[in-house]
CSV table of C-alpha atoms in Angstrom, one decimal:
chain,number,residue,atom,x,y,z
A,41,MET,CA,17.8,-5.3,-20.4
A,42,ASP,CA,19.2,-4.5,-17.0
A,43,ARG,CA,19.3,-7.2,-14.4
A,44,PRO,CA,17.2,-6.7,-11.3
A,45,ASN,CA,18.8,-5.4,-8.2
A,46,ALA,CA,18.9,-8.2,-5.7
A,47,GLU,CA,19.5,-5.8,-2.8
A,48,SER,CA,16.1,-4.1,-3.4
A,49,ASP,CA,14.3,-7.4,-3.0
A,50,PRO,CA,15.4,-9.2,0.1
A,51,SER,CA,13.4,-12.4,-0.8
A,52,ALA,CA,15.6,-12.7,-3.9
A,53,ASP,CA,18.9,-12.0,-2.3
A,54,PRO,CA,21.1,-15.1,-2.2
A,55,ASN,CA,23.4,-13.4,0.3
A,56,LEU,CA,20.9,-14.4,3.0
A,57,VAL,CA,21.7,-18.0,2.4
A,58,LEU,CA,25.5,-17.3,2.3
A,59,THR,CA,25.3,-15.3,5.5
A,60,LEU,CA,23.5,-18.1,7.3
A,61,VAL,CA,26.0,-20.6,6.0
A,62,TYR,CA,28.8,-18.4,7.1
A,63,PHE,CA,27.7,-18.0,10.7
A,64,LEU,CA,26.4,-21.6,11.0
A,65,THR,CA,29.8,-22.8,9.7
A,66,ILE,CA,31.6,-20.8,12.4
A,67,VAL,CA,29.3,-22.1,15.1
A,68,ALA,CA,29.7,-25.7,13.9
A,69,ILE,CA,33.5,-25.5,13.8
A,70,VAL,CA,33.8,-23.9,17.2
A,71,VAL,CA,31.3,-26.4,18.8
A,72,GLY,CA,32.9,-29.3,17.0
A,73,THR,CA,36.4,-28.4,18.2
A,74,ALA,CA,35.1,-28.1,21.8
A,75,ILE,CA,33.3,-31.4,21.6
A,76,TYR,CA,36.4,-33.1,20.2
A,77,PHE,CA,38.7,-32.0,23.0
A,78,VAL,CA,36.1,-32.8,25.7
A,79,VAL,CA,35.6,-36.3,24.3
A,80,VAL,CA,39.3,-36.9,24.0
A,81,ALA,CA,39.8,-35.8,27.6
A,82,ARG,CA,37.0,-38.1,28.8
A,83,VAL,CA,38.2,-41.2,27.1
A,84,THR,CA,41.9,-40.7,28.1
A,85,ASP,CA,43.2,-42.4,31.2
A,86,PRO,CA,43.4,-40.0,34.1
A,87,GLU,CA,47.1,-40.4,34.6
A,88,VAL,CA,47.8,-39.9,30.9
A,89,ARG,CA,45.5,-36.9,31.0
A,90,LEU,CA,47.4,-35.3,33.9
A,91,LEU,CA,50.7,-35.9,32.1
A,92,ASP,CA,49.3,-34.3,28.9
A,93,LEU,CA,48.0,-31.4,30.9
A,94,ILE,CA,51.4,-30.8,32.5
A,95,THR,CA,53.1,-31.0,29.0
A,96,THR,CA,50.5,-28.7,27.5
A,97,GLN,CA,51.0,-26.1,30.2
A,98,LYS,CA,54.8,-26.2,29.5
A,99,GLU,CA,54.2,-25.8,25.8
A,100,VAL,CA,51.9,-22.9,26.3
A,101,GLN,CA,54.3,-21.2,28.7
A,102,HIS,CA,57.0,-21.7,26.0
A,103,MET,CA,54.6,-20.0,23.5
A,104,ILE,CA,54.1,-17.1,25.9
A,105,ASP,CA,57.9,-16.7,26.2
A,106,ASN,CA,58.1,-16.9,22.4
A,107,LEU,CA,55.5,-14.1,22.1
A,108,SER,CA,57.2,-12.0,24.6
A,109,SER,CA,60.5,-12.3,22.8
A,110,GLN,CA,58.9,-11.5,19.5
A,111,PHE,CA,57.4,-8.3,20.8
A,112,SER,CA,60.6,-7.4,22.6
A,113,ASN,CA,62.5,-7.8,19.4
A,114,PHE,CA,59.8,-5.9,17.4
A,115,TRP,CA,60.4,-2.7,19.4
A,116,ARG,CA,64.2,-2.9,19.6
A,117,LEU,CA,64.9,-0.5,16.7
A,118,PRO,CA,68.2,1.4,17.1
A,119,LEU,CA,68.4,4.8,15.6
A,120,ARG,CA,72.1,5.0,15.1
A,121,TRP,CA,73.8,3.3,12.3
A,122,ARG,CA,76.6,1.7,14.4
A,123,LEU,CA,74.0,0.2,16.8
A,124,MET,CA,72.3,-1.6,13.8
A,125,LYS,CA,75.3,-3.9,13.3
A,126,PRO,CA,75.2,-6.6,12.0
A,127,TYR,CA,71.5,-6.3,10.9
A,128,TYR,CA,71.7,-3.1,8.9
A,129,THR,CA,69.3,-4.3,6.2
A,130,HIS,CA,66.5,-5.4,8.7
A,131,HIS,CA,66.7,-2.2,10.8
A,132,THR,CA,66.9,0.1,7.8
A,133,LEU,CA,63.9,-1.5,6.1
A,134,SER,CA,62.0,-1.4,9.3
A,135,TRP,CA,62.5,2.4,9.6
A,136,ILE,CA,61.4,2.8,6.0
A,137,PHE,CA,58.2,0.9,6.6
A,138,ILE,CA,57.5,2.8,9.8
A,139,LEU,CA,57.9,6.1,7.9
A,140,THR,CA,55.6,5.0,5.1
A,141,LEU,CA,53.1,3.6,7.6
A,142,THR,CA,53.0,6.9,9.5
A,143,ALA,CA,52.8,8.9,6.3
A,144,SER,CA,50.0,6.8,5.0
A,145,VAL,CA,48.0,7.3,8.2
A,146,VAL,CA,48.3,11.1,7.9
A,147,VAL,CA,47.4,11.1,4.2
A,148,LEU,CA,44.5,8.8,4.8
A,149,THR,CA,43.2,11.0,7.6
A,150,VAL,CA,43.4,14.1,5.3
A,151,GLY,CA,41.9,12.2,2.4
A,152,LEU,CA,38.9,11.1,4.5
A,153,ALA,CA,38.4,14.6,5.9
A,154,LEU,CA,38.5,16.2,2.5
A,155,ASP,CA,36.7,13.3,0.7
A,156,LEU,CA,39.6,12.7,-1.8
A,157,ALA,CA,38.6,9.2,-3.1
A,158,GLN,CA,41.8,8.5,-5.0
A,159,VAL,CA,44.0,9.6,-2.1
A,160,VAL,CA,42.0,7.4,0.3
A,161,ARG,CA,42.4,4.4,-2.0
A,162,ILE,CA,46.2,4.8,-2.5
A,163,SER,CA,46.9,5.5,1.2
A,164,THR,CA,44.8,2.5,2.3
A,165,LEU,CA,46.9,0.2,0.1
A,166,THR,CA,50.1,1.9,1.3
A,167,PHE,CA,49.2,1.4,5.0
A,168,VAL,CA,48.3,-2.2,4.7
A,169,VAL,CA,51.4,-3.1,2.6
A,170,SER,CA,53.6,-1.2,5.0
A,171,LEU,CA,52.1,-2.9,8.0
A,172,ASN,CA,52.6,-6.4,6.6
A,173,ALA,CA,56.1,-5.6,5.3
A,174,LEU,CA,57.2,-4.2,8.7
A,175,PHE,CA,55.8,-7.2,10.6
A,176,MET,CA,57.5,-9.6,8.2
A,177,THR,CA,60.8,-7.8,8.5
A,178,ARG,CA,60.8,-7.8,12.3
A,179,GLN,CA,59.7,-11.5,12.4
A,180,HIS,CA,62.5,-12.5,10.0
A,181,LEU,CA,65.0,-10.7,12.3
A,182,TYR,CA,63.5,-12.5,15.3
A,183,TYR,CA,64.0,-15.9,13.8
A,184,ILE,CA,67.6,-15.1,12.9
A,185,ARG,CA,68.3,-14.0,16.5
A,186,ARG,CA,66.0,-16.1,18.5
A,187,THR,CA,68.6,-18.6,19.8
A,188,TYR,CA,70.3,-15.6,21.4
A,189,LEU,CA,67.1,-14.0,22.7
A,190,THR,CA,65.5,-17.0,24.4
A,191,TYR,CA,66.6,-19.1,27.2
A,192,ASP,CA,66.0,-22.4,25.5
A,193,ALA,CA,68.4,-22.5,22.5
A,194,GLU,CA,68.6,-26.3,22.6
A,195,HIS,CA,64.8,-26.5,22.0
A,196,TYR,CA,65.2,-24.6,18.7
A,197,LEU,CA,68.2,-26.6,17.6
A,198,VAL,CA,66.1,-29.7,18.0
A,199,LEU,CA,63.3,-28.2,16.0
A,200,ASP,CA,65.6,-27.2,13.1
A,201,THR,CA,66.9,-30.8,12.8
A,202,THR,CA,63.7,-32.9,13.4
A,203,LYS,CA,62.2,-34.5,10.4
A,204,TYR,CA,59.8,-37.4,9.7
A,205,HIS,CA,58.9,-39.1,6.5
A,206,TYR,CA,55.4,-40.4,7.3
A,207,PHE,CA,52.3,-39.6,9.4
A,208,ASP,CA,49.6,-41.7,10.9
A,209,TRP,CA,45.9,-41.3,10.1
A,210,SER,CA,44.8,-40.2,13.6
A,211,LEU,CA,41.9,-37.8,14.1
A,212,PHE,CA,44.3,-34.9,14.9
A,213,ASN,CA,46.2,-35.5,11.6
A,214,ILE,CA,42.9,-35.7,9.7
A,215,VAL,CA,41.9,-32.3,11.1
A,216,GLN,CA,45.3,-30.9,10.1
A,217,ILE,CA,44.9,-32.2,6.5
A,218,VAL,CA,41.4,-30.7,6.3
A,219,ILE,CA,42.7,-27.3,7.4
A,220,LEU,CA,45.5,-27.6,4.8
A,221,PHE,CA,42.9,-28.4,2.1
A,222,ILE,CA,40.7,-25.5,3.1
A,223,GLU,CA,43.7,-23.1,3.0
A,224,PHE,CA,44.5,-24.4,-0.5
A,225,LEU,CA,41.0,-23.6,-1.7
A,226,GLN,CA,41.1,-20.2,0.0
A,227,LEU,CA,44.4,-19.3,-1.8
A,228,LEU,CA,43.1,-20.7,-5.1
A,229,SER,CA,40.0,-18.6,-4.9
A,230,PHE,CA,41.9,-15.4,-5.4
A,231,PRO,CA,43.0,-15.9,-9.0
A,232,ILE,CA,39.7,-17.7,-9.7
A,233,ARG,CA,37.7,-14.7,-8.5
A,234,ASP,CA,39.9,-12.4,-10.5
A,235,LEU,CA,39.2,-14.4,-13.6
A,236,LEU,CA,35.5,-14.4,-13.0
A,237,ASP,CA,35.5,-10.6,-12.6
A,238,ALA,CA,37.5,-10.2,-15.8
A,239,LEU,CA,35.0,-12.4,-17.7
A,240,GLN,CA,32.2,-10.2,-16.4
A,241,LEU,CA,33.9,-7.0,-17.4
A,242,SER,CA,34.9,-8.4,-20.8
A,243,ARG,CA,31.4,-9.7,-21.7
A,244,ASN,CA,29.5,-7.0,-20.0
A,245,GLN,CA,27.4,-9.6,-18.2
A,246,SER,CA,25.6,-10.4,-21.5
A,247,LEU,CA,24.0,-13.6,-22.6
A,248,GLY,CA,23.8,-15.0,-19.0
A,249,ASP,CA,27.5,-14.9,-18.5
A,250,GLY,CA,27.1,-12.7,-15.4
A,251,ASP,CA,24.7,-15.2,-13.9
A,252,GLU,CA,27.4,-18.0,-14.3
A,253,SER,CA,30.0,-15.8,-12.7
A,254,ASP,CA,27.7,-14.9,-9.8
A,255,THR,CA,26.8,-18.6,-9.2
A,256,ALA,CA,30.5,-19.5,-9.3
A,257,SER,CA,31.3,-16.7,-6.8
A,258,PHE,CA,28.5,-17.8,-4.6
A,259,ILE,CA,29.9,-21.4,-4.5
A,260,ILE,CA,33.4,-20.2,-3.8
A,261,GLY,CA,32.1,-18.0,-1.0
A,262,ILE,CA,30.5,-21.0,0.8
A,263,ILE,CA,33.6,-23.3,0.4
A,264,THR,CA,36.2,-20.8,1.4
A,265,MET,CA,34.2,-18.7,3.9
A,266,PHE,CA,35.1,-15.6,1.9
A,267,ALA,CA,31.5,-14.4,1.6
A,268,ASN,CA,30.4,-12.2,-1.3
A,269,LEU,CA,28.0,-10.1,0.7
A,270,SER,CA,25.5,-7.4,-0.1
A,271,SER,CA,25.5,-4.2,2.0
A,272,LYS,CA,23.2,-5.1,4.8
A,273,PHE,CA,24.9,-8.4,5.5
A,274,TYR,CA,28.3,-6.8,5.1
A,275,ILE,CA,27.4,-4.5,8.0
A,276,ILE,CA,26.4,-7.4,10.2
A,277,GLN,CA,29.5,-9.3,9.4
A,278,LEU,CA,31.9,-6.4,9.9
A,279,TRP,CA,30.6,-5.6,13.3
A,280,PHE,CA,30.7,-9.2,14.2
A,281,LEU,CA,34.4,-9.5,13.3
A,282,VAL,CA,35.2,-6.2,15.0
A,283,SER,CA,33.5,-7.5,18.2
A,284,VAL,CA,35.4,-10.8,18.1
A,285,ILE,CA,38.8,-9.0,17.7
A,286,ALA,CA,37.9,-6.5,20.5
A,287,CYS,CA,36.9,-9.3,22.9
A,288,VAL,CA,40.1,-11.3,22.1
A,289,ALA,CA,42.2,-8.2,22.7
A,290,LEU,CA,40.3,-7.4,25.9
A,291,ALA,CA,40.7,-11.0,27.2
A,292,MET,CA,44.4,-10.9,26.5
A,293,SER,CA,44.9,-7.6,28.3
A,294,ILE,CA,43.0,-8.8,31.4
A,295,ILE,CA,44.9,-12.1,31.6
A,296,HIS,CA,48.2,-10.3,31.1
A,297,VAL,CA,47.5,-7.7,33.8
A,298,TYR,CA,46.1,-10.2,36.2
A,299,ASN,CA,49.1,-12.6,35.8
A,300,SER,CA,51.5,-9.7,36.2
A,301,TRP,CA,49.7,-8.6,39.4
A,302,ARG,CA,49.3,-12.2,40.8
A,303,PRO,CA,52.4,-14.0,39.5
A,304,HIS,CA,52.1,-16.7,42.2
A,305,GLN,CA,48.4,-17.5,41.4
A,306,PRO,CA,48.2,-17.0,37.6
A,307,ILE,CA,45.3,-17.9,35.4
A,308,ALA,CA,46.0,-21.3,33.9
A,309,LEU,CA,46.5,-21.0,30.1
A,310,TYR,CA,46.6,-24.7,29.0
A,311,TRP,CA,43.4,-24.2,27.1
A,312,VAL,CA,45.1,-21.7,24.7
A,313,LYS,CA,46.5,-24.7,22.8
A,314,TYR,CA,43.0,-25.7,21.8
A,315,LEU,CA,42.5,-22.4,20.1
A,316,LEU,CA,45.4,-22.9,17.7
A,317,PRO,CA,43.4,-25.0,15.1
A,318,LEU,CA,40.6,-22.4,15.1
A,319,ALA,CA,43.1,-19.6,14.6
A,320,ASN,CA,44.8,-21.3,11.7
A,321,LEU,CA,41.4,-22.1,10.1
A,322,PHE,CA,39.9,-18.6,10.5
A,323,TYR,CA,43.2,-16.7,9.9
A,324,LEU,CA,42.5,-15.9,6.3
A,325,PRO,CA,38.6,-15.6,6.4
A,326,ILE,CA,38.8,-13.0,9.2
A,327,LEU,CA,41.7,-10.9,7.9
A,328,VAL,CA,40.6,-11.2,4.2
A,329,MET,CA,37.1,-10.0,5.0
A,330,LEU,CA,38.6,-7.0,6.9
A,331,ILE,CA,40.9,-6.3,3.9
A,332,GLY,CA,37.9,-6.7,1.6
A,333,SER,CA,36.0,-4.1,3.7
A,334,ALA,CA,38.8,-1.6,3.5
A,335,ALA,CA,39.2,-2.3,-0.3
A,336,CYS,CA,35.6,-1.8,-1.0
A,337,LEU,CA,35.2,1.4,1.0
A,338,SER,CA,38.5,2.8,-0.3
A,339,LYS,CA,37.2,2.4,-3.9
A,340,LEU,CA,33.9,4.2,-3.4
A,341,ASP,CA,33.6,7.2,-5.7
A,342,THR,CA,36.5,6.1,-7.9
A,343,GLU,CA,36.5,4.8,-11.5
A,344,ASP,CA,37.3,1.4,-10.1
A,345,TYR,CA,34.2,1.1,-8.2
A,346,LYS,CA,31.5,-1.4,-9.2
A,347,ASP,CA,28.8,-3.1,-7.0
A,348,SER,CA,31.4,-5.7,-5.9
A,349,ALA,CA,34.4,-3.4,-5.9
A,350,SER,CA,36.5,-5.6,-3.5
A,351,GLY,CA,35.7,-8.8,-5.3
A,352,LEU,CA,34.1,-9.9,-1.9
A,353,LEU,CA,31.8,-7.2,-0.6
A,354,ARG,CA,29.2,-4.6,-1.6
A,355,CYS,CA,29.5,-1.6,0.6
A,356,ASN,CA,27.5,1.0,-1.4
A,357,ASP,CA,24.6,1.3,1.0
A,358,PRO,CA,23.7,4.9,1.8
A,359,SER,CA,23.6,4.2,5.5
A,360,ILE,CA,27.3,3.3,5.6
A,361,VAL,CA,29.4,6.2,6.8
A,362,LYS,CA,32.6,5.8,4.7
A,363,PRO,CA,35.1,7.5,7.1
A,364,LEU,CA,33.8,5.5,10.1
A,365,TYR,CA,33.6,2.1,8.5
A,366,LEU,CA,37.0,2.5,6.7
A,367,SER,CA,38.7,3.6,9.9
A,368,LEU,CA,37.0,0.7,11.8
A,369,SER,CA,38.1,-1.8,9.1
A,370,ILE,CA,41.8,-0.6,9.2
A,371,VAL,CA,42.0,-0.6,13.0
A,372,ALA,CA,40.3,-4.0,13.3
A,373,TYR,CA,42.6,-5.4,10.6
A,374,THR,CA,45.7,-4.0,12.3
A,375,ALA,CA,44.8,-5.5,15.7
A,376,GLY,CA,43.6,-8.8,14.1
A,377,TYR,CA,46.6,-9.2,12.0
A,378,ILE,CA,49.1,-8.6,14.8
A,379,ILE,CA,47.2,-10.9,17.3
A,380,LEU,CA,46.5,-13.7,14.9
A,381,THR,CA,49.9,-13.7,13.2
A,382,SER,CA,51.8,-13.6,16.5
A,383,PHE,CA,49.6,-16.4,17.9
A,384,VAL,CA,49.8,-18.9,15.1
A,385,THR,CA,53.6,-18.3,14.6
A,386,SER,CA,54.6,-18.7,18.3
A,387,PHE,CA,53.6,-22.3,19.0
A,388,ASP,CA,56.9,-24.2,18.7
A,389,ARG,CA,56.5,-27.6,20.2
A,390,ILE,CA,58.8,-30.6,19.5
A,391,PRO,CA,56.6,-32.9,17.5
A,392,ILE,CA,55.8,-36.5,18.2
A,393,GLU,CA,56.7,-38.9,15.4
A,394,GLY,CA,53.7,-39.4,13.2
A,395,GLU,CA,51.9,-36.1,14.1
A,396,ILE,CA,51.6,-33.2,11.6
A,397,HIS,CA,53.2,-30.1,13.0
A,398,TYR,CA,54.9,-27.1,11.5
A,399,LYS,CA,58.0,-24.9,12.2
A,400,SER,CA,56.8,-21.5,13.3
A,401,GLN,CA,59.2,-19.8,10.9
A,402,GLY,CA,57.5,-21.6,8.0
A,403,VAL,CA,54.1,-20.7,9.3
A,404,ALA,CA,55.1,-17.0,9.6
A,405,PHE,CA,56.4,-16.8,6.1
A,406,LEU,CA,53.5,-18.6,4.4
A,407,LYS,CA,50.8,-16.8,6.4
A,408,ASN,CA,52.3,-13.4,5.6
A,409,MET,CA,52.7,-14.3,1.9
A,410,SER,CA,49.0,-15.5,1.9
A,411,MET,CA,48.1,-12.0,3.2
A,412,LEU,CA,50.2,-10.3,0.5
A,413,LEU,CA,48.3,-12.4,-2.1
A,414,SER,CA,45.0,-11.2,-0.7
A,415,ILE,CA,46.1,-7.6,-0.6
A,416,ASP,CA,47.3,-7.9,-4.2
A,417,PHE,CA,43.9,-9.1,-5.4
A,418,LEU,CA,41.7,-6.9,-3.3
A,419,LEU,CA,43.5,-3.6,-3.0
A,420,VAL,CA,45.3,-3.2,-6.3
A,421,ALA,CA,43.1,-1.3,-8.7
A,422,ASN,CA,41.3,-3.0,-11.6
A,423,SER,CA,42.9,-0.7,-14.0
A,424,TYR,CA,46.2,-2.4,-13.0
A,425,ARG,CA,44.9,-5.9,-13.4
A,426,HIS,CA,47.9,-7.0,-15.5
A,427,ILE,CA,50.3,-5.8,-12.8
A,428,ARG,CA,48.1,-7.4,-10.2
A,429,SER,CA,48.2,-10.8,-11.9
A,430,ILE,CA,52.0,-10.6,-12.4
A,431,LEU,CA,52.5,-9.8,-8.7
A,432,SER,CA,50.4,-12.8,-7.8
A,433,LEU,CA,52.6,-15.0,-9.9
A,434,VAL,CA,55.7,-13.7,-8.1
A,435,ILE,CA,54.1,-14.2,-4.6
A,436,VAL,CA,53.0,-17.8,-5.3
A,437,LEU,CA,56.4,-18.6,-6.9
A,438,PHE,CA,58.1,-17.4,-3.7
A,439,MET,CA,55.8,-19.7,-1.7
A,440,VAL,CA,56.7,-22.7,-3.9
A,441,CYS,CA,60.4,-22.0,-3.6
A,442,PHE,CA,60.2,-21.4,0.2
A,443,ASN,CA,58.2,-24.6,0.8
A,444,ILE,CA,60.8,-26.6,-1.2
A,445,SER,CA,63.9,-25.1,0.4
A,446,THR,CA,62.9,-24.8,4.0
A,447,GLN,CA,60.4,-27.8,4.4
A,448,PRO,CA,58.2,-26.0,7.0
A,449,CYS,CA,56.3,-29.1,8.1
A,450,PHE,CA,58.2,-31.8,10.1
A,451,VAL,CA,56.6,-34.5,7.9
A,452,ASP,CA,58.2,-34.9,4.5
A,453,GLN,CA,55.0,-36.1,2.7
A,454,ILE,CA,53.0,-33.0,3.8
A,455,ASN,CA,55.8,-30.7,2.4
A,456,TYR,CA,55.7,-32.6,-0.8
A,457,TRP,CA,52.0,-32.5,-1.4
A,458,ARG,CA,51.8,-28.9,-0.2
A,459,THR,CA,54.3,-28.0,-2.9
A,460,PHE,CA,51.9,-29.7,-5.4
A,461,GLY,CA,49.1,-27.5,-4.1
A,462,PHE,CA,51.1,-24.3,-4.5
A,463,CYS,CA,52.1,-25.4,-8.0
A,464,CYS,CA,48.4,-25.8,-8.9
A,465,ILE,CA,47.8,-22.3,-7.6
A,466,LEU,CA,50.8,-21.1,-9.6
A,467,TRP,CA,49.3,-22.7,-12.7
A,468,VAL,CA,45.9,-21.1,-12.2
A,469,ALA,CA,47.6,-17.7,-11.6
A,470,LEU,CA,49.6,-18.1,-14.8
A,471,ILE,CA,46.5,-18.9,-16.9
A,472,VAL,CA,44.7,-15.9,-15.3
A,473,THR,CA,47.7,-13.6,-16.1
A,474,MET,CA,47.7,-14.8,-19.7
A,475,LEU,CA,43.9,-14.3,-20.2
A,476,THR,CA,43.5,-11.0,-18.3
A,477,ASN,CA,46.3,-9.5,-20.4
A,478,GLU,CA,44.8,-10.6,-23.7
A,479,THR,CA,41.3,-9.2,-24.0
A,480,GLY,CA,40.7,-10.8,-27.4
A,481,THR,CA,41.5,-14.2,-26.0
A,482,LEU,CA,39.2,-13.6,-23.0
A,483,ASP,CA,36.4,-12.7,-25.4
A,484,SER,CA,36.8,-15.7,-27.6
A,485,ILE,CA,37.3,-18.5,-25.2
A,486,SER,CA,34.4,-20.1,-23.4
A,487,VAL,CA,34.1,-20.8,-19.7
A,488,GLY,CA,34.3,-24.5,-20.4
A,489,GLY,CA,37.5,-24.0,-22.4
A,490,ILE,CA,39.1,-22.1,-19.4
A,491,ALA,CA,38.0,-24.8,-17.0
A,492,SER,CA,39.4,-27.5,-19.2
A,493,ALA,CA,42.8,-25.7,-19.4
A,494,LEU,CA,42.9,-25.4,-15.7
A,495,ALA,CA,42.0,-29.0,-15.1
A,496,VAL,CA,44.4,-30.4,-17.7
A,497,GLY,CA,47.3,-28.4,-16.1
A,498,ALA,CA,46.3,-29.7,-12.6
A,499,VAL,CA,46.2,-33.3,-13.9
A,500,ILE,CA,49.6,-33.0,-15.6
A,501,LEU,CA,51.1,-31.6,-12.4
A,502,LEU,CA,49.5,-34.5,-10.4
A,503,VAL,CA,50.9,-37.2,-12.7
A,504,LEU,CA,54.3,-35.5,-12.6
A,505,PHE,CA,54.4,-35.3,-8.8
A,506,MET,CA,53.2,-38.9,-8.4
A,507,ALA,CA,55.9,-40.1,-10.9
A,508,VAL,CA,58.6,-38.1,-9.0
A,509,ARG,CA,57.4,-39.5,-5.7
A,510,ARG,CA,57.5,-43.1,-7.1
A,511,VAL,CA,61.1,-42.6,-8.3
A,512,ARG,CA,62.1,-41.1,-4.9
A,513,TYR,CA,60.4,-44.1,-3.1
A,514,ASN,CA,62.3,-46.6,-5.2
A,515,SER,CA,65.6,-44.7,-4.7
A,516,ASP,CA,65.1,-44.5,-0.9
A,517,LYS,CA,64.2,-48.2,-0.9
A,518,ALA,CA,67.3,-49.2,-2.9
A,519,SER,CA,69.5,-47.0,-0.6
A,520,ALA,CA,68.0,-48.6,2.5
A,521,LEU,CA,68.7,-52.1,1.1
A,522,ALA,CA,72.3,-51.1,0.2
A,523,ASN,CA,72.9,-49.8,3.7
A,524,ALA,CA,71.5,-52.9,5.2
A,525,SER,CA,73.8,-55.0,3.1
A,526,LEU,CA,76.8,-53.0,4.1
A,527,VAL,CA,75.9,-53.4,7.8
A,528,ASN,CA,75.5,-57.1,7.4
A,529,ALA,CA,78.8,-57.4,5.5
A,530,ALA,CA,80.6,-55.4,8.2
A,531,SER,CA,79.0,-57.5,10.9
A,532,ASN,CA,80.1,-60.8,9.2
A,533,THR,CA,83.6,-59.4,8.8
A,534,ALA,CA,83.8,-58.6,12.4
A,535,ASN,CA,82.7,-62.1,13.4
């Protein structure tokens, strides 16, 4: 017996609850952030507040110079081979990605005009991947060259050598840890959603299994702010995100033009620093929902399409004009991706001991890899599910290796436990890869059995990380005692 269509009965549509939670969460976070900074400013001594304001203004100015250098480096693309020296690889890859980006726009336009569904799907995937790859390549070149491009090389040398072992439990650090935990859940949701979709397809939503998967997707949507929305709520959310990105782009343009026109009386930008936690928190929800929109629309009229073609959205409402909404999604994603990625990767302040801060190079790589993970799960066709799952393994493995090798946070403990989080995601992605490539196993194993396998792996990883941490702690303690003994012996000898 067919399940009732929730979209035909608004009173039975759980997406109304999810939509309300989505917008209320955004309002609560924005208002809470504003209240936090206002309260902190009120209780701080006026002289200290003035000093903090001056320091913040300098940090923001450094961020603006960083942004300017990034964009300047982005457009410096030599055409001649001899001018590419010594960065042949970066410049060659950049031109390749520009060509594929341009070609995908042309093919996508033709596909939308002629209503060629498969062409639209493939060209959308090509465009998004080319855009991300181009931006990653130019950013990597910038981080290689930035000591030569900027005026403050000493600042970056200090950043590269600064490292702390511990952090204090201040309110600022608690907020940073909460953001890290939410990011972990957001990344973890991709393989989990893929597994739930595979279970639905495998069991054909029989014997109530579809209801369990829908409930799990609903809960994941609330926790991660990746809403699984029906068509009418999808339209509201898409226009909301487009409006936000348009307003941000307009505000940036006005401020830039005004400050260029009145350089002696510029608009103070110290408040920009307060937007950084919000940008980090909403980075994935905003961009992933736009990618989900493009994924859903690009799969309409293809064999891949189901009610929840993107794994996040339902966009099969007759009132949705596919060419308009797909073009809008891609343009909004392009603008949002460039603005948000540039912003969150340009704030390079020298940290205070005990505070949780990150190197911009590490933020850039991990944010871009997070986006590649979302592109993999949302835009790669369901018929290539096995390739999709293997690609996710490779991406997460790169994230683990990068976090271990570069230590993107200035606090050693954060790097250590963030590696644990990435390893947990890697374990889940491995289980999903094994199950989605073995249909017989997927049919025979229960949801409880899958959950148990995931939980057991996470517990084993936790025990292993805690044991290694204990060994490291004892080793560091023994080394400190040995060094102290040597210092005392040298002092006694000198006396």
